[in-house]
Short mmCIF file of C-alpha atoms and ligand atoms in Angstrom, two decimals:
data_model
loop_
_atom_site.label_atom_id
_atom_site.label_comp_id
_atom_site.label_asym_id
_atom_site.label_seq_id
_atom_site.Cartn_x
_atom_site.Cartn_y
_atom_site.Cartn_z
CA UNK A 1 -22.97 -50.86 49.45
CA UNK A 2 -20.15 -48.84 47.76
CA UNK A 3 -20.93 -45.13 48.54
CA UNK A 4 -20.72 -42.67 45.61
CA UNK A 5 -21.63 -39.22 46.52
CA UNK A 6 -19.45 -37.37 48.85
CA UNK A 7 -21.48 -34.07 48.11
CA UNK A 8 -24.83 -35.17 47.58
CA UNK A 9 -26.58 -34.36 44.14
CA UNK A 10 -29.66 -36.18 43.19
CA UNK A 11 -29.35 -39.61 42.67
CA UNK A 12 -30.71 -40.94 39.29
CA UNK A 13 -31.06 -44.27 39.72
CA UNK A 14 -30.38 -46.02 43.43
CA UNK A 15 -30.17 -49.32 44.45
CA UNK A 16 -32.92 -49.93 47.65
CA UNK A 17 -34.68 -53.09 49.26
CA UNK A 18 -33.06 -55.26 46.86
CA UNK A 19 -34.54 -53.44 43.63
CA UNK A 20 -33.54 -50.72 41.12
CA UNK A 21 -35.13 -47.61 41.95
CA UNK A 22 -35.00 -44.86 38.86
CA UNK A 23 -36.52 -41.33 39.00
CA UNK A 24 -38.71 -40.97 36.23
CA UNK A 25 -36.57 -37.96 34.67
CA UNK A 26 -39.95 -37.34 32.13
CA UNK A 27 -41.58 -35.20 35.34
CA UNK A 28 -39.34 -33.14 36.24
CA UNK A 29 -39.15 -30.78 37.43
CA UNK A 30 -43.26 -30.88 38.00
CA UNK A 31 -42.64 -34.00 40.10
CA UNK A 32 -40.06 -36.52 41.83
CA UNK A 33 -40.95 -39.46 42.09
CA UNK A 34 -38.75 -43.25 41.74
CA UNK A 35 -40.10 -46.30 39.68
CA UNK A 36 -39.05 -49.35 40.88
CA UNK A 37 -37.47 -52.32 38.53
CA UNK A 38 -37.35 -55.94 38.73
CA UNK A 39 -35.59 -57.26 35.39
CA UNK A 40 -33.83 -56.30 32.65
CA UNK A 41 -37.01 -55.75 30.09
CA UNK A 42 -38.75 -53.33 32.62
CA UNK A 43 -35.50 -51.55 32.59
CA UNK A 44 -35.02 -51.45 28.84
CA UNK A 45 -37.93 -50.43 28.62
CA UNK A 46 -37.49 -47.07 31.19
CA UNK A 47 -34.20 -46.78 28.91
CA UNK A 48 -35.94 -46.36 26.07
CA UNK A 49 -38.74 -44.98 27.07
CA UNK A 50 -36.29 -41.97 29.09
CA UNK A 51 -37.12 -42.46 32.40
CA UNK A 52 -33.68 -42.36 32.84
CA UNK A 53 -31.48 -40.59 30.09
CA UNK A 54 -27.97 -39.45 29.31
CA UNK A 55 -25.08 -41.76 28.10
CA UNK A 56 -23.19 -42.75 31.63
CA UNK A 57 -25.99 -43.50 33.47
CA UNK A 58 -27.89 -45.27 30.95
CA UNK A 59 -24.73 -47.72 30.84
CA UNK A 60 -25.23 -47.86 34.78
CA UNK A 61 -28.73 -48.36 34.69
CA UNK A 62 -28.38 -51.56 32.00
CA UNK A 63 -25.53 -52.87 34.16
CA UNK A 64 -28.04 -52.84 37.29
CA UNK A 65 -30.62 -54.53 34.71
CA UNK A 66 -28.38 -57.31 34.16
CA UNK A 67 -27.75 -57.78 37.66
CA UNK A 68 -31.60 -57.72 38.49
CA UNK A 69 -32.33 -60.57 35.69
CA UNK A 70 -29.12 -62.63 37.64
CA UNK A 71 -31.29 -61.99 40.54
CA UNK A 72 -34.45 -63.19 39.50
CA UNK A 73 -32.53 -66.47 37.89
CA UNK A 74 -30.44 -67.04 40.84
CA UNK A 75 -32.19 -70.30 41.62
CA UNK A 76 -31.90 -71.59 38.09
CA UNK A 77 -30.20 -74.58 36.71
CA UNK A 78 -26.96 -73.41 34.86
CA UNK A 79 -28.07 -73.82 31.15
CA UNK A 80 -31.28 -72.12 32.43
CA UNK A 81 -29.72 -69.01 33.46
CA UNK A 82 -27.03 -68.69 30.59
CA UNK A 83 -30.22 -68.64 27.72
CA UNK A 84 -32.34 -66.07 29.99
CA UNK A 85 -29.26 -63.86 30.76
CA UNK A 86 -28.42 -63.81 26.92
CA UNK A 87 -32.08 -62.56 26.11
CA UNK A 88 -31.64 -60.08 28.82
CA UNK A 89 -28.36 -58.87 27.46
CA UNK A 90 -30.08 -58.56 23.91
CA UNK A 91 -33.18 -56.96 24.97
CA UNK A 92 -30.82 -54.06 27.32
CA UNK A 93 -29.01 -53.32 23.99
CA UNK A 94 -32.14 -52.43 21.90
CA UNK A 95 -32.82 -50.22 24.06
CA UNK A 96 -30.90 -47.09 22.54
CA UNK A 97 -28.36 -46.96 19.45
CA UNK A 98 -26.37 -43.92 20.39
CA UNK A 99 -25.25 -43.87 23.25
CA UNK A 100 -21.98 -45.72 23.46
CA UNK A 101 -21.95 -46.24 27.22
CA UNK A 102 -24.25 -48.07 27.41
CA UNK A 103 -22.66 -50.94 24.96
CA UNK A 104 -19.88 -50.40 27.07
CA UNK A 105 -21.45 -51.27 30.40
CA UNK A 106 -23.20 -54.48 28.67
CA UNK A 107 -19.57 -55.67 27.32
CA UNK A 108 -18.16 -55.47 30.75
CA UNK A 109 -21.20 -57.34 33.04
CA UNK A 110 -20.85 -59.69 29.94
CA UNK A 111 -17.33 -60.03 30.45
CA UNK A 112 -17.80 -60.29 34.41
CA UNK A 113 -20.24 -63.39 33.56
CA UNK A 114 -18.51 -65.51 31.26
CA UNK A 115 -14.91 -64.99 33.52
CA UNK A 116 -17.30 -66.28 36.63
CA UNK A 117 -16.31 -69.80 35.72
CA UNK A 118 -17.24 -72.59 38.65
CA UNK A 119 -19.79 -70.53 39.95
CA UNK A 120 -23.62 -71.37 40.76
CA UNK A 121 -26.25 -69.21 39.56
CA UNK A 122 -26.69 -67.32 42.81
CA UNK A 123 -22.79 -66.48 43.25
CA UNK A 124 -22.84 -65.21 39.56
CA UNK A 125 -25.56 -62.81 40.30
CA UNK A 126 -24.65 -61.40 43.90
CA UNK A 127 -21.12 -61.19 41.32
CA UNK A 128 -22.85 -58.89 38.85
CA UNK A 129 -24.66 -56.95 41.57
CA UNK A 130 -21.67 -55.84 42.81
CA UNK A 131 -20.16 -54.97 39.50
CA UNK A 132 -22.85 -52.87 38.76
CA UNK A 133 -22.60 -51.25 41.73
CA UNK A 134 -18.78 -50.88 41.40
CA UNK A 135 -19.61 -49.12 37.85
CA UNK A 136 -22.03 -45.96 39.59
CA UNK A 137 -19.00 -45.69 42.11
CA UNK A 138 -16.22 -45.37 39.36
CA UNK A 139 -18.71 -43.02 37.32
CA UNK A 140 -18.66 -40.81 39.87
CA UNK A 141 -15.56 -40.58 40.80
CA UNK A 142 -14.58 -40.20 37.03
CA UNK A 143 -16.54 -37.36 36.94
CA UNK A 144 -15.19 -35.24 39.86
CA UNK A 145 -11.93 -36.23 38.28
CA UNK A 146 -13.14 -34.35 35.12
CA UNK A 147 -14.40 -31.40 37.51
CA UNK A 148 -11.57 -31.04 38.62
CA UNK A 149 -9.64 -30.85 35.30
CA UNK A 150 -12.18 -28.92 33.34
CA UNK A 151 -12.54 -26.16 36.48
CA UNK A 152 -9.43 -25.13 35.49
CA UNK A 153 -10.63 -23.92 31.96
CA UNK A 154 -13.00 -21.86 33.48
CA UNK A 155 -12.63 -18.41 34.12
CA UNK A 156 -14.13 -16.10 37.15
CA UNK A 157 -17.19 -14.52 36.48
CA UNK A 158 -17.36 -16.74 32.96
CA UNK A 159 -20.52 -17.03 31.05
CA UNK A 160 -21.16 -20.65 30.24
CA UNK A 161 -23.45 -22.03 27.50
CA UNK A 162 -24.44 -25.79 28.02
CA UNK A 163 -26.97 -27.64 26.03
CA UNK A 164 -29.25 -30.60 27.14
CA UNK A 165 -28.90 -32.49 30.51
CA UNK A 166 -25.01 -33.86 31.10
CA UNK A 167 -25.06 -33.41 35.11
CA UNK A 168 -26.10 -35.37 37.70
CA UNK A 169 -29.24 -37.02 35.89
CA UNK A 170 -27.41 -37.94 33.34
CA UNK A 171 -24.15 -39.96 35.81
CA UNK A 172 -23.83 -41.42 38.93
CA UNK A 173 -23.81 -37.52 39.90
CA UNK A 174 -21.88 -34.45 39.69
CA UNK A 175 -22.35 -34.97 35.59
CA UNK A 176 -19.88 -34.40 33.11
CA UNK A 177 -20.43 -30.69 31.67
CA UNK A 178 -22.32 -29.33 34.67
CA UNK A 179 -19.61 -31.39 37.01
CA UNK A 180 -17.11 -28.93 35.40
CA UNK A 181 -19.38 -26.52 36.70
CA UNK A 182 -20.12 -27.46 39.71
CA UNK A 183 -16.59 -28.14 40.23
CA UNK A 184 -15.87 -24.53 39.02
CA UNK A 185 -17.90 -23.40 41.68
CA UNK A 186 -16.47 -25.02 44.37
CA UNK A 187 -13.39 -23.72 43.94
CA UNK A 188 -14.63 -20.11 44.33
CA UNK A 189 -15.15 -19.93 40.82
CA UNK A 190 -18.05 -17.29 40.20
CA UNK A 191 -19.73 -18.48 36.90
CA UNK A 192 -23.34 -18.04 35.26
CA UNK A 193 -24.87 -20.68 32.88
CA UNK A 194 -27.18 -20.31 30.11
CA UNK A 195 -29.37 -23.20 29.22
CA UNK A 196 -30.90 -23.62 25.79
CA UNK A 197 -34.19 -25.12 25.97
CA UNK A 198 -33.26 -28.79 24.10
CA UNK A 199 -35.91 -29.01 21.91
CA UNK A 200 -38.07 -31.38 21.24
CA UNK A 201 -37.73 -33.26 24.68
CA UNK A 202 -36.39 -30.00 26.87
CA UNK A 203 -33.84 -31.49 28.90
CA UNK A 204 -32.27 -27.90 28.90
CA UNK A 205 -35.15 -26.19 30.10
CA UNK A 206 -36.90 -29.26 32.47
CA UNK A 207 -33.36 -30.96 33.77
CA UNK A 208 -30.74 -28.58 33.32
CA UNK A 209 -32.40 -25.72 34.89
CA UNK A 210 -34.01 -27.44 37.58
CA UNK A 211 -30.20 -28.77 38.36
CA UNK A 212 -28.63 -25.68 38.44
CA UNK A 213 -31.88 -24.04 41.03
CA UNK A 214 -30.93 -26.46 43.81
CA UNK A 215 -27.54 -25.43 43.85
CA UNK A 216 -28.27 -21.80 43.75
CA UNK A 217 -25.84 -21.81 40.67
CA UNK A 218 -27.00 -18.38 38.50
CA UNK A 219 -29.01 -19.81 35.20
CA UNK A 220 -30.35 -18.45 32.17
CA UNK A 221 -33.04 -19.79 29.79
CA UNK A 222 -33.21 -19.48 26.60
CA UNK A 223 -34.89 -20.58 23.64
CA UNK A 224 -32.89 -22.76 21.22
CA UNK A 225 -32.57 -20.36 18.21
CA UNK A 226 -31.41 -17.56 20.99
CA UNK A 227 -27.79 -19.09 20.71
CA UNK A 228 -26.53 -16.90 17.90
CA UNK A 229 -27.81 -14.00 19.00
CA UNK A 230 -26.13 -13.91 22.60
CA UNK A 231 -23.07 -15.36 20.95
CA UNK A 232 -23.12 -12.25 18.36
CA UNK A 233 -24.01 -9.97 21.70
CA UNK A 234 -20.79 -11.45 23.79
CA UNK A 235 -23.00 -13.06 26.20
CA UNK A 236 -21.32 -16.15 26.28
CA UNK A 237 -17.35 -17.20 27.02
CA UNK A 238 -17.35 -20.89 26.89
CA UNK A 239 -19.36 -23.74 25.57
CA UNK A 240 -19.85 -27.12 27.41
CA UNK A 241 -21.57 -30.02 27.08
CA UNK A 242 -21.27 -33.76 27.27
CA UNK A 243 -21.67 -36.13 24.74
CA UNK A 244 -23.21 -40.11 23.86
CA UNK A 245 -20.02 -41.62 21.71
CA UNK A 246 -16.76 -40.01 20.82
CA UNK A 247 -15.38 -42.03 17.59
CA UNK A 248 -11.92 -42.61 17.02
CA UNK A 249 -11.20 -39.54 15.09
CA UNK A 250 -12.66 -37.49 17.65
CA UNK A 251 -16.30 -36.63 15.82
CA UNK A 252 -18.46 -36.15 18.76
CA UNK A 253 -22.09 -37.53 18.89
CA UNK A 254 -24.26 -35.16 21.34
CA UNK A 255 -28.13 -34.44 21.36
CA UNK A 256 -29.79 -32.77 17.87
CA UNK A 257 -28.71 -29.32 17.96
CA UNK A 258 -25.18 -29.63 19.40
CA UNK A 259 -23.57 -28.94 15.51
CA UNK A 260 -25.73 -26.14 15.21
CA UNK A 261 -23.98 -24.41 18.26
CA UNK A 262 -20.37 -25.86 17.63
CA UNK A 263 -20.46 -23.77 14.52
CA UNK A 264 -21.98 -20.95 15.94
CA UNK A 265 -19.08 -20.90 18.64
CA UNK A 266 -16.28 -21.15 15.97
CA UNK A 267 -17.67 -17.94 13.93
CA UNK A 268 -17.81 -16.30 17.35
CA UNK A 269 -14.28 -17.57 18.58
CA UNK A 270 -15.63 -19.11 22.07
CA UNK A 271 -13.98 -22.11 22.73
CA UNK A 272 -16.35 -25.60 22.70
CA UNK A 273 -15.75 -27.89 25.08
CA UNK A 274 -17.10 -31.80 25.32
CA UNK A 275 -16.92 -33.37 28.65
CA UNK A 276 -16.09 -36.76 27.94
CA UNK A 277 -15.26 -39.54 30.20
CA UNK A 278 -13.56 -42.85 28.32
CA UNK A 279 -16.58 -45.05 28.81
CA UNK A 280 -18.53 -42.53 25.95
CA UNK A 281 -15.16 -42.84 23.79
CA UNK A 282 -15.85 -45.69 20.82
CA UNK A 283 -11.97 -46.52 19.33
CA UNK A 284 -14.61 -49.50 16.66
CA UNK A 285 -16.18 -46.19 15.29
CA UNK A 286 -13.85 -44.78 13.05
CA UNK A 287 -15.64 -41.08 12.35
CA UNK A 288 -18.79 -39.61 13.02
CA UNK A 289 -20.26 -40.76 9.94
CA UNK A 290 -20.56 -44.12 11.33
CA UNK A 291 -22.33 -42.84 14.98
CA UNK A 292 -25.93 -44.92 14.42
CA UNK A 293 -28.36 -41.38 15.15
CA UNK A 294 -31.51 -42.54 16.81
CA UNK A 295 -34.85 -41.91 15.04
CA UNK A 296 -36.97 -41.08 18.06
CA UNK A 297 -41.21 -40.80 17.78
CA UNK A 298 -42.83 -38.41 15.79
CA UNK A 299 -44.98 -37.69 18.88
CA UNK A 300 -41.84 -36.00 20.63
CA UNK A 301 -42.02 -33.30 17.82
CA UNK A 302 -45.83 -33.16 17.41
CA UNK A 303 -46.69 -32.65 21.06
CA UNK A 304 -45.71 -32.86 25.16
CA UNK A 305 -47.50 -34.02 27.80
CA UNK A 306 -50.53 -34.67 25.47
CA UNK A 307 -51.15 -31.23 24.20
CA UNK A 308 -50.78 -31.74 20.52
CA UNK A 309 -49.70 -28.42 18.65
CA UNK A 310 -49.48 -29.37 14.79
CA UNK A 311 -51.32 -31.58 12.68
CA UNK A 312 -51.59 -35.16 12.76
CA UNK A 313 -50.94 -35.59 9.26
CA UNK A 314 -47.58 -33.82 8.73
CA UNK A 315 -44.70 -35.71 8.10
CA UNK A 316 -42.11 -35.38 10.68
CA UNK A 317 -38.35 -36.29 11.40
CA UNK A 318 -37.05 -36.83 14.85
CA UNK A 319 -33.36 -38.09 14.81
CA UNK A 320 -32.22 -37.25 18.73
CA UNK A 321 -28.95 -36.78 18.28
CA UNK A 322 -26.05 -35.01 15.59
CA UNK A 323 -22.58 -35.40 15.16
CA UNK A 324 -19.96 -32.40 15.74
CA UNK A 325 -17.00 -32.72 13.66
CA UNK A 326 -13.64 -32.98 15.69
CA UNK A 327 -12.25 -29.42 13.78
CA UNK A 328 -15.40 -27.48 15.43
CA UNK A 329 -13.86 -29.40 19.37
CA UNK A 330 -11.20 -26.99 21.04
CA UNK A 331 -11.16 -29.48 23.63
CA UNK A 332 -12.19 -32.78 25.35
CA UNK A 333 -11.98 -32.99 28.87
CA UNK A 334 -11.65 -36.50 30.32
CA UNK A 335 -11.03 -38.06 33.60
CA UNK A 336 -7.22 -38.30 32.85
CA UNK A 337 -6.76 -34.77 31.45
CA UNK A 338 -7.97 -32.35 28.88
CA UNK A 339 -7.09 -32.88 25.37
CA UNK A 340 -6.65 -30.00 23.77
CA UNK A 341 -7.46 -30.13 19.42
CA UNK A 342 -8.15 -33.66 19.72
CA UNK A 343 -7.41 -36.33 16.70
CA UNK A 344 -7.10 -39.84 16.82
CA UNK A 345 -3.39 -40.17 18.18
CA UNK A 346 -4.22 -38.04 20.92
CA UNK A 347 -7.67 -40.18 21.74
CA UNK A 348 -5.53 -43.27 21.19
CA UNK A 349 -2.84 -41.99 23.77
CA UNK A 350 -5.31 -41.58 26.66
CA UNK A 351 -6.20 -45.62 27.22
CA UNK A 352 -2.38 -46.08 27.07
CA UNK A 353 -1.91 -43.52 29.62
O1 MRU B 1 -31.55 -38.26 24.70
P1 MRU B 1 -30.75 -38.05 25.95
O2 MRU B 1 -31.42 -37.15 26.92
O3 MRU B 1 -30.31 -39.35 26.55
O4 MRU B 1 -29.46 -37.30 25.44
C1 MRU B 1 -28.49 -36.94 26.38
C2 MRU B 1 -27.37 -36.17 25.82
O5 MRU B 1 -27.29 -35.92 24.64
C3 MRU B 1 -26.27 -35.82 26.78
O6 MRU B 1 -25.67 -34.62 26.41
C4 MRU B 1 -25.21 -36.93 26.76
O7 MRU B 1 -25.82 -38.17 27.00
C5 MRU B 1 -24.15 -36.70 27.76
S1 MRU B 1 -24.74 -36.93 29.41
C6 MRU B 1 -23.42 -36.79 30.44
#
C-alpha cells in the first residue's frame, strides 16, 4: 500500500480489508464514523449523496469505485467484465456534474483499462487497484506541493477568509486552501482563519471548523452575509478557497456563494486566491459559462437533519455551485507554481511546463 500522509490529517476515504472505507462527511462533526463500499453504484451513490465531498477526492473516491467493480468481476469471462465495467464507469459519472476531477479520475482508470491489453480479468483489476491507489498518493503530494507554494503568499499574523470545505476532507489530505494553511503554519507562520458558514449544506461551519479545532489552528465563524461587513471592518487580509473546475479562460467554478465574496474582496482590495491543483483545471471548457452548475434537492434549502424550517409549498432553487469570473482571481496557486492574473496562455503554459 502506497503511503500518503507523512503528517497525519484525517483520512477521507481509506482503503482497509480489501474494501473502500469513506467517512460519512454528513455527521460531522457530531459523529465519525466510516461506511464501507463494495462497487461502484454504492459508491456513486455516497458521491452523490455527499458522504464524501469536494472535487479531488471525489475523483479518488470514483477511481477506488472502479477498482472495487474490477474486483467484484475479477472472475468474469472477458466480454463479461468489459459490459459491467462500462455500466460502472457510466453510473460513477452521474454521480455529480461539477466537479471536474472527478471526470478526470474516470478518463484515466478508463485509460488504465483499455491500455491493459492481454490481461485476464483479475490482473486488470489488481491493475486498477493500484492506480487508484497511486491517484490518493499523487493527490497528496500535489497538495503539499501547493502548501508549500501558496505559504509563501501568506503573511505573519494574516487574517484568512476561506469558504466551504477544501482541506483534508475534501483530498487525499492536507487540502488545497486549508493545505496553504496548514502549510503556512508549519513554517512558523502565525495566521487566523475565518470560516463562513456555507450555506445551505454548512461545510464551513460543520467541516471547516471542525478541521481547523484539531489542529489548534485559531478559527472564526461566521455567518455567510457577515463577509462584507468584516471585509468593510479590515478583518480580513486574504481570501482562499479551492475550487470544482477551472475552464480554460480561467473562470473558476467553486461552491454557491464563492462570486458573492470574490466581488466583495475586489471592492475591498484583498487579494482572492483559488487553490487549484491541474486535475480541477478543464482546458474542453472554454469559460465559465459552460461549467454544468448542479441543481441539488430542494430539501437542502428547506431543512437539516429533519427539522424543516419553511413551508413545504414554496418554490425553491438550489444550484450548489457559481462561477467566479477570472478578472475577480488575483491568483491560482497550483502544484507547479502560483499564477498570478491568470488567462488562458498562462493556464495553457502550466501542462507544458
Ligand atoms: O458540494 P461540495 O461540498 O462537494 O463542494 C465542495 C467545494 O465547493 C470545494 O470548495 C471544492 O470542491 C474544492 S475542494 C478542495
Amino acid at each position: 500500500m502506497i503511503k500518503r500522509n507523512t503528517k497525519q490529517t484525517v483520512e477521507a476515504i481509506r482503503w482497509k480489508n480489501e474494501r473502500l472505507e469513506i467517512l460519512d462527511q454528513r455527521l460531522l462533526p457530531s459523529r465519525f464514523e466510516y461506511l464501507t463500499y463494495n462497487s461502484a453504484i454504492e459508491v456513486a451513490e455516497g458521491i452523490r449523496s455527499m458522504v464524501v465531498r469536494g472535487a479531488p477526492i471525489i475523483g479518488c473516491a470514483s477511481a477506488y469505485g472502479v477498482a472495487l467493480e474490477a474486483l467484484r468481476l475479477r472472475t468474469t469471462t472477458t466480454s463479461e467484465f468489459a459490459s459491467a465495467m462500462d455500466k460502472a464507469f457510466k453510473v460513477l459519472a452521474k454521480s455529480r456534474p461539477t466537479a471536474i476531477n472527478l471526470f478526470w479520475a474516470l478518463k484515466r482508470m478508463h485509460a488504465i483499462w483499455q491500455s491493459a491489453t492481454g490481461l485476464t480479468s483479475s490482473e486488470i483489476a489488481d491493475t486498477l487497484l493500484y492506480a487508484a491507489h497511486q491517484m490518493l498518493a499523487e493527490d497528496y503530494r500535489v497538495n503539499r506541493s501547493m502548501g508549500t507554494f501558496g505559504a509563501k503568499l501568506i503573511s505573519s499574523n494574516a487574517k484568512i477568509f476561506t469558504y466551504c470545505n477544501a482541506g483534508a476532507l475534501a483530498t487525499a489530505g492536507h487540502g488545497t486552501a486549508l493545505g496553504i494553511i496548514r502549510s503556512a503554519v508549519e513554517i512558523g507562520k502565525k495566521v487566523s482563519v475565518t470560516v463562513s458558514e456555507t450555506r445551505p449544506f454548512l461545510q464551513g461551519a460543520r467541516l471547516t471548523v471542525w478541521e481547523m479545532l484539531q489542529e489548534k489552528i485559531p478559527v472564526t465563524l461566521i455567518t455567510d452575509n457577515m463577509t462584507g461587513y468584516l471585509m468593510n471592518r479590515g478583518e480580513i487580509d486574504a481570501v482562499i478557497v479551492g475550487t470544482d473546475r477551472v475552464a480554460a479562460n480561467g473562470d473558476v467554478a467553486n461552491k454557491i456563494g464563492t462570486y458573492m465574496v470574490a466581488v466583495l474582496a475586489k471592492r475591498h482590495n484583498i487579494p482572492f486566491y483559488v487553490a487549484c491543483p491541474l486535475s480541477s483545471i478543464d482546458l474542453t471548457t472554454p469559460n465559465g459559462a459552460a461549467i454544468p452548475i448542479e441543481e441539488r434537492n430542494a430539501d437542502e434549502i428547506a431543512s437539516f437533519h429533519g427539522y424543516q424550517w419553511t413551508t413545504k409549498e414554496v418554490n425553491i432553487c438550489n444550484p450548489a455551485f457559481d462561477v467566479t469570473p477570472v478578472d475577480l482571481v488575483t491568483a491560482l496557486i497550483t502544484e507547479k507554481g502560483i499564477v498570478k492574473r491568470p488567462n488562458s496562455d498562462s493556464i495553457l503554459r502550466l501542462f507544458n511546463s
